[in-house]
XYZ file of C-alpha atoms in Angstrom:
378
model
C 94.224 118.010 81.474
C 93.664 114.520 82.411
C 95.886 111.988 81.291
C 94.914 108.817 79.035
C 95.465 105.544 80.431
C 94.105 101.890 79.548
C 92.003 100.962 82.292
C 93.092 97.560 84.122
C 91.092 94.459 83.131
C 88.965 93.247 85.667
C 86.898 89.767 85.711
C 83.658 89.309 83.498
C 81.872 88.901 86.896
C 83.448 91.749 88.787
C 82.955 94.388 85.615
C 78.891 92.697 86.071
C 78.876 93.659 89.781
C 80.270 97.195 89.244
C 77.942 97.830 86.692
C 74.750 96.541 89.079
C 76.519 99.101 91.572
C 77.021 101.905 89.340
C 73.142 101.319 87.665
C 71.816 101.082 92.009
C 73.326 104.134 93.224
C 72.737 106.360 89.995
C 68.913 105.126 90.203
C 68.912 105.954 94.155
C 70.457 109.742 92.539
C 67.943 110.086 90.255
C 65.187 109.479 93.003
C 66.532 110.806 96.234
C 68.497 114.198 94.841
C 65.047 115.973 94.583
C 64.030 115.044 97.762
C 67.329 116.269 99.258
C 67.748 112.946 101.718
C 70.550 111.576 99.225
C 73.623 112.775 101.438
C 71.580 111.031 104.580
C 71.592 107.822 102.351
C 74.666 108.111 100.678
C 76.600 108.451 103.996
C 74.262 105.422 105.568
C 75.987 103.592 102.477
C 79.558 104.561 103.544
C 78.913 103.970 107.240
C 77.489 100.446 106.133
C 80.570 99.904 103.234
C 81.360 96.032 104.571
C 77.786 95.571 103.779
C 77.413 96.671 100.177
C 76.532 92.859 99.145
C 73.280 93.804 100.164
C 71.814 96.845 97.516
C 74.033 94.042 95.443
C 71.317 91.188 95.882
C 68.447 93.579 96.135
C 69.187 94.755 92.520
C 69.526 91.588 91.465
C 66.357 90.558 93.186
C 64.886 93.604 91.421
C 66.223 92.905 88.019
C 64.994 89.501 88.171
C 61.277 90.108 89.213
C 60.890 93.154 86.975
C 62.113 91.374 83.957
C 63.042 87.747 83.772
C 59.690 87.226 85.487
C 57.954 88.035 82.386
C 60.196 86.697 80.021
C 60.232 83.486 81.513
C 56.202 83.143 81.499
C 56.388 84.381 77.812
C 58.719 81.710 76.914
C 57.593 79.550 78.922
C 54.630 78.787 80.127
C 52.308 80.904 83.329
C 54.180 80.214 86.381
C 57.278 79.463 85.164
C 59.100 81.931 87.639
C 57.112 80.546 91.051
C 58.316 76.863 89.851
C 61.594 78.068 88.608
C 62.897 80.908 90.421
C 60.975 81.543 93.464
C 60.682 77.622 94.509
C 64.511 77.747 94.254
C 65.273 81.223 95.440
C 67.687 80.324 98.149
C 69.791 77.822 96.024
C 70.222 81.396 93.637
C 70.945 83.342 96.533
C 73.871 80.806 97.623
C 75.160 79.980 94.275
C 75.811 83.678 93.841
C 77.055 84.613 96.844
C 79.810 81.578 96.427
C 80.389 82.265 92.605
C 81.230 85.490 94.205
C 83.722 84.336 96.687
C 85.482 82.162 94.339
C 86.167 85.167 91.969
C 87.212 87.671 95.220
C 89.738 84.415 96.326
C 91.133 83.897 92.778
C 91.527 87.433 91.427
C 94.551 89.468 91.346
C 93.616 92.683 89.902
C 94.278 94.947 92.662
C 97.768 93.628 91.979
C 98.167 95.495 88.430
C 99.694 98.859 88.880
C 98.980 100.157 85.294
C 95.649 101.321 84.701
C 94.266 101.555 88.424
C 92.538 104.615 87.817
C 89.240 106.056 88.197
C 86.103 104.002 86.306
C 83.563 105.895 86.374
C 83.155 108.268 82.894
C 81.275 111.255 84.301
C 80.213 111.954 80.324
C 78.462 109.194 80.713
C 74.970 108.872 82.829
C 75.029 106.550 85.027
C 78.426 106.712 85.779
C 78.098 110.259 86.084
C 74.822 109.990 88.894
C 76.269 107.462 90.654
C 79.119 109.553 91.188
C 77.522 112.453 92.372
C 75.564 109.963 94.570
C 78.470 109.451 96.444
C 79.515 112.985 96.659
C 76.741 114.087 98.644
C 78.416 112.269 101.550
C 80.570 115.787 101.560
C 77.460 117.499 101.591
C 76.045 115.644 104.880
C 79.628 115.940 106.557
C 80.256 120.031 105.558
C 83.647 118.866 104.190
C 85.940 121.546 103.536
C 89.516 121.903 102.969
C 92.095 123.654 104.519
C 95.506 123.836 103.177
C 98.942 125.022 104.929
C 98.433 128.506 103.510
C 95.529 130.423 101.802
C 98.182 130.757 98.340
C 99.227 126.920 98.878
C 99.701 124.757 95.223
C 100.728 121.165 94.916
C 102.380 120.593 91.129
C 100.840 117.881 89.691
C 104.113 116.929 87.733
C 105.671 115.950 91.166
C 105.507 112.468 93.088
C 103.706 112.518 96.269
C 102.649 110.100 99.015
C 99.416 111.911 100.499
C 99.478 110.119 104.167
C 95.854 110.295 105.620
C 95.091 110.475 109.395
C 92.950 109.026 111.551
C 91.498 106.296 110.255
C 88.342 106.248 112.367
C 86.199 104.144 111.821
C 85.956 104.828 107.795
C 88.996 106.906 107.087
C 87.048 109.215 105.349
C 90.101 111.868 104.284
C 90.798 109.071 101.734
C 87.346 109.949 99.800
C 89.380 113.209 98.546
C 91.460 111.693 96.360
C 88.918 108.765 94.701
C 87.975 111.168 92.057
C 87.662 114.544 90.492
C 85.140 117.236 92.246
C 85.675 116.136 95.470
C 86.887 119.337 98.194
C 90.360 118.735 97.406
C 90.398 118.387 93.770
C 88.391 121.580 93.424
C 91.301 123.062 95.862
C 94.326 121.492 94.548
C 93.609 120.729 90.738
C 95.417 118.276 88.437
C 96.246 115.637 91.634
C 93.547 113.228 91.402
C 93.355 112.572 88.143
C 96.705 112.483 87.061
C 98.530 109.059 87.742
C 97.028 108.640 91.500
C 96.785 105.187 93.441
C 95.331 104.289 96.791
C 96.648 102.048 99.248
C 94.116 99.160 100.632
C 94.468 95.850 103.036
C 94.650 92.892 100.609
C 91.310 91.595 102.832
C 89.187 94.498 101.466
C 89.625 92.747 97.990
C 88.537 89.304 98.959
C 84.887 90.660 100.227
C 82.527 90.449 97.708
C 80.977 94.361 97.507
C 83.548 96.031 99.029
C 85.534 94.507 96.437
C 83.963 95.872 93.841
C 83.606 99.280 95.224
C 87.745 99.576 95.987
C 88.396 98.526 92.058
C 85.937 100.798 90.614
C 88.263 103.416 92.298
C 92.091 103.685 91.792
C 93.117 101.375 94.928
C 95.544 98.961 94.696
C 96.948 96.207 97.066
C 98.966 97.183 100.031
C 101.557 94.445 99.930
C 105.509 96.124 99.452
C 105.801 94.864 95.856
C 102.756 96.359 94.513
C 103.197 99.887 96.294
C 107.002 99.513 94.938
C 105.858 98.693 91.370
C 103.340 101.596 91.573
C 105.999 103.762 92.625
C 108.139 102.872 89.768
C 105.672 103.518 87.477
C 105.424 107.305 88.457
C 101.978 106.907 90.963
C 101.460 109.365 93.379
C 99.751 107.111 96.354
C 96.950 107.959 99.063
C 97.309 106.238 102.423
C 95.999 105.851 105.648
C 98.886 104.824 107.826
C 97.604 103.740 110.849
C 95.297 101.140 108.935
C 92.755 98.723 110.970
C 95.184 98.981 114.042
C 94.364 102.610 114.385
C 90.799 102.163 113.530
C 90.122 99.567 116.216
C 91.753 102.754 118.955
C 89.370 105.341 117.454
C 87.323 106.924 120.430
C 84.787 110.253 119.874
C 86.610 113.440 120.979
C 90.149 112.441 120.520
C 92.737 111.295 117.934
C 94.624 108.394 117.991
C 97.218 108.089 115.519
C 99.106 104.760 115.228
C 102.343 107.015 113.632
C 105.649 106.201 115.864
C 106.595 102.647 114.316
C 105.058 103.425 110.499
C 108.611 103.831 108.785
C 107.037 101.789 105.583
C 105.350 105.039 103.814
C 108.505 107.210 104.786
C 110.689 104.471 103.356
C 109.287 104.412 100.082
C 109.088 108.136 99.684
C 112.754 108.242 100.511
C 113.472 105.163 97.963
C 111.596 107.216 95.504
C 111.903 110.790 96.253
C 108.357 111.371 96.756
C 107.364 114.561 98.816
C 105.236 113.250 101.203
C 102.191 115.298 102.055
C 100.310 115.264 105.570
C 96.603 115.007 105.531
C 94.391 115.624 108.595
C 91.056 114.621 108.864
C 89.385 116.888 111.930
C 85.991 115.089 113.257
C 86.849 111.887 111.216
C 87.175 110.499 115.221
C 83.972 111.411 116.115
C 81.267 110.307 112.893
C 80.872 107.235 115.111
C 80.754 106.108 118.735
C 83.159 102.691 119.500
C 83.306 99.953 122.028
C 86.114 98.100 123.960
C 84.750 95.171 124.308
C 87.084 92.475 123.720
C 90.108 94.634 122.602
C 92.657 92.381 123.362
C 91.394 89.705 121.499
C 90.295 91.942 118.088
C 94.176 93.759 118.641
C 95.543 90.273 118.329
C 93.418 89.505 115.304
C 94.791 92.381 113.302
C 98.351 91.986 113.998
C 98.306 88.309 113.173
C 95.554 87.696 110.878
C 95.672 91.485 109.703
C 91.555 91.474 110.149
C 89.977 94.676 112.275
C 86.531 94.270 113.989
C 85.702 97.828 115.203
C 82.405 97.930 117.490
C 80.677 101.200 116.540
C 76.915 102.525 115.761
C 76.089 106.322 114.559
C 73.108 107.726 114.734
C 69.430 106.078 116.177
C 72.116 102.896 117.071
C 72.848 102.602 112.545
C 75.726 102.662 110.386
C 74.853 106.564 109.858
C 77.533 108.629 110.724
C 76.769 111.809 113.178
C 76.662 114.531 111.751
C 80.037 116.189 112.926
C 81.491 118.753 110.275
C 85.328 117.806 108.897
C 87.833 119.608 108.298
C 90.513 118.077 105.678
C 93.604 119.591 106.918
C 96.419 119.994 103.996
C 99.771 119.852 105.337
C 102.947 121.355 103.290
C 104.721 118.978 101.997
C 107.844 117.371 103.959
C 110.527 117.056 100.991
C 112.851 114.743 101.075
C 116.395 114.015 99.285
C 116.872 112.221 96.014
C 117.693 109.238 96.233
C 121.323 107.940 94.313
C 119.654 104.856 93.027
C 115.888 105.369 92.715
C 114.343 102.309 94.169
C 117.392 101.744 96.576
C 116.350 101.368 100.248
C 117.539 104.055 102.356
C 119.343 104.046 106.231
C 117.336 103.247 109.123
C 118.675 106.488 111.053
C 117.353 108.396 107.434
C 114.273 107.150 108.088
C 113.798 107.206 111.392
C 114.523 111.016 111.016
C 112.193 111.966 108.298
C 109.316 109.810 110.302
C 110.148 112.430 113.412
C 110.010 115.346 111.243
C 106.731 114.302 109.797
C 105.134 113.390 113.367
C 106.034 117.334 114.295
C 104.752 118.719 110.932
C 101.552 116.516 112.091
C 101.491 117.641 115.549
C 101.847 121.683 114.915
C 99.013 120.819 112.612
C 96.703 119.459 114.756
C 97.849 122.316 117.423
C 97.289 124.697 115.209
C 93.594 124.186 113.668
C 91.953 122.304 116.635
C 91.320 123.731 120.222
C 90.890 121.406 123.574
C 91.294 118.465 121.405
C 94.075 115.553 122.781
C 96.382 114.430 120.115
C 97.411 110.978 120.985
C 100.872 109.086 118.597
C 101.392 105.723 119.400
């Protein structure tokens, strides 16, 4: 049964935006889902996800013309929205878009721990389309899951740290834990909505859009004394540990895993006795074909100013991924020991030795469900 818990309180503006988002993508549910191409437009939206500002302004746009038009020329006087809105349509565009940015700069909600759960009400309408808007991206990629063994359970009453790999371009593995009825709820019921946090770049919450779409989920910031805090509170945490450093090394037909220096998510699970749970997305590699171009210079801009410029396309040269199937791979889970002090940080060599004995689990993995495929662990 899902647990209650107070949703944490977000800016006037940013609970405005998610609402234009939720109201865009249940509307594009509503129309598309009979004509079966919402999975082709619901993945175009994930392949394009630094670019949700967009269907953001064209709502708006929308909302304005539909219905401020004629209220204005009823109140008003004929004409009022030419001399009013239209003649100053740019100025509204900009003043927007900055109001925006000063709210993304200023905010720290991806800070609180408590409440960073799941928005979206799916006994409600539009929360409910827009969510299954979304989950026809599973549909266009044939996700299925596949855990260690055809009895294997996960209890929910545990702590785990679900560590996704690769990132790819999106890391799409992370998509099964954003809500209930994704592959791996359906699979492993009683995770995803039961005290369950994601792990996201502090940038991603400073981009108007893809702000918006991170806190209408259950992320939080990645920074040590959030993930700690969460921890402490009893969170289970999603992950992708190879973050943008691993995404800029994604090339089609072979994973890259950024894995043999990531002691951080093995460190907390040992701090907090979390079993920490392998998760392997097959295919994630090869939704999108990358570039080189200029590698040394976007490498150095992630390490120092933690900012990842991938150069990728899908198909017809667009944000839409190819249409490769994925498998979500379910690894058992690597237990670790108790710690004396919970929250007390563990021995290098501790670490160091629970980071090899993951890399094997995720190596015989990989061996095991993919064939002629190079496995790469930097």
């Amino acid at each position: 049964m899902m647990t209650k818990h107070t949703l944490r309180r977000l800016p006037l503006l940013t609970e405005i935006n998610i609402f234009i988002f939720t109201l865009t993508f249940a509307i594009l549910h509503v129309i598309l889902q009979p004509t079966g191409l919402e999975p082709i437009v619901a993945s175009l939206c994930v392949g394009n996800l630094f670019g949700l500002f967009l269907p953001y302004l064209s709502t708006i746009c929308a909302f304005v013309h539909i219905f401020i038009k004629p209220c204005l020329e009823y109140c008003l006087y004929i004409g009022a929205y030419e001399s009013i809105v239209l003649k100053y349509r740019y100025a509204w565009i900009i003043f927007v878009l900055l109001f925006n940015i000063a709210v993304a700069l200023t905010d720290t909600s991806q800070r609180a721990v408590e409440g960073a759960d799941y928005r979206y009400n799916r006994r409600r309408f539009l929360d409910n389309a827009a969510a299954k808007f979304w989950n026809s991206f599973e549909d266009y990629l044939a996700t299925t899951v596949v855990p260690w063994t055809e009895n294997a359970s996960l209890d929910p009453k545990r702590q785990y740290i679900f560590a996704c790999h690769p990132h790819g371009i999106h890391c799409t593995p992370l998509g099964q834990f954003h809500c209930k009825g994704t592959p791996f709820d359906k699979r492993f019921p009683g995770i995803c909505d039961n005290k369950l946090s994601g792990i996201a770049a502090s940038i991603v919450f400073k981009l108007p859009g893809v702000r918006e779409f991170f806190l209408s989920l259950n992320y939080i910031d990645a920074s040590r004394q959030v993930v700690e805090n969460a921890l402490d509170a009893n969170r289970s945490l999603f992950i992708c540990t190879g973050s943008g450093e691993e995404s800029l090394l994604t090339k089609r037909g072979e994973d890259i895993l950024v894995l043999s220096r990531r002691r951080g998510f093995v460190r907390m699970a040992l701090m907090y006795g979390c079993d920490i749970v392998p998760i392997f997305g097959v295919g994630n590699s090869d939704l999108f074909a990358t570039y080189s171009w200029g590698m040394g210079v976007r490498m150095w801009m992630q390490k120092k100013l933690h900012i990842s410029i991938p150069f990728f396309h899908g198909r017809y040269l667009s944000p839409l991924p190819y249409k490769v199937p994925i498998k979500i791979l379910v690894g058992e889970p690597l237990r670790v020991p108790a710690p004396k002090v919970r929250g007390e940080r563990p021995d290098d060599a501790l670490v160091d030795s629970y980071l090899n004995k993951y890399i094997e689990r995720v190596k015989d993995m990989h061996k095991q469900h993919t064939t002629n495929r190079k496995l790469t662990i930097r």
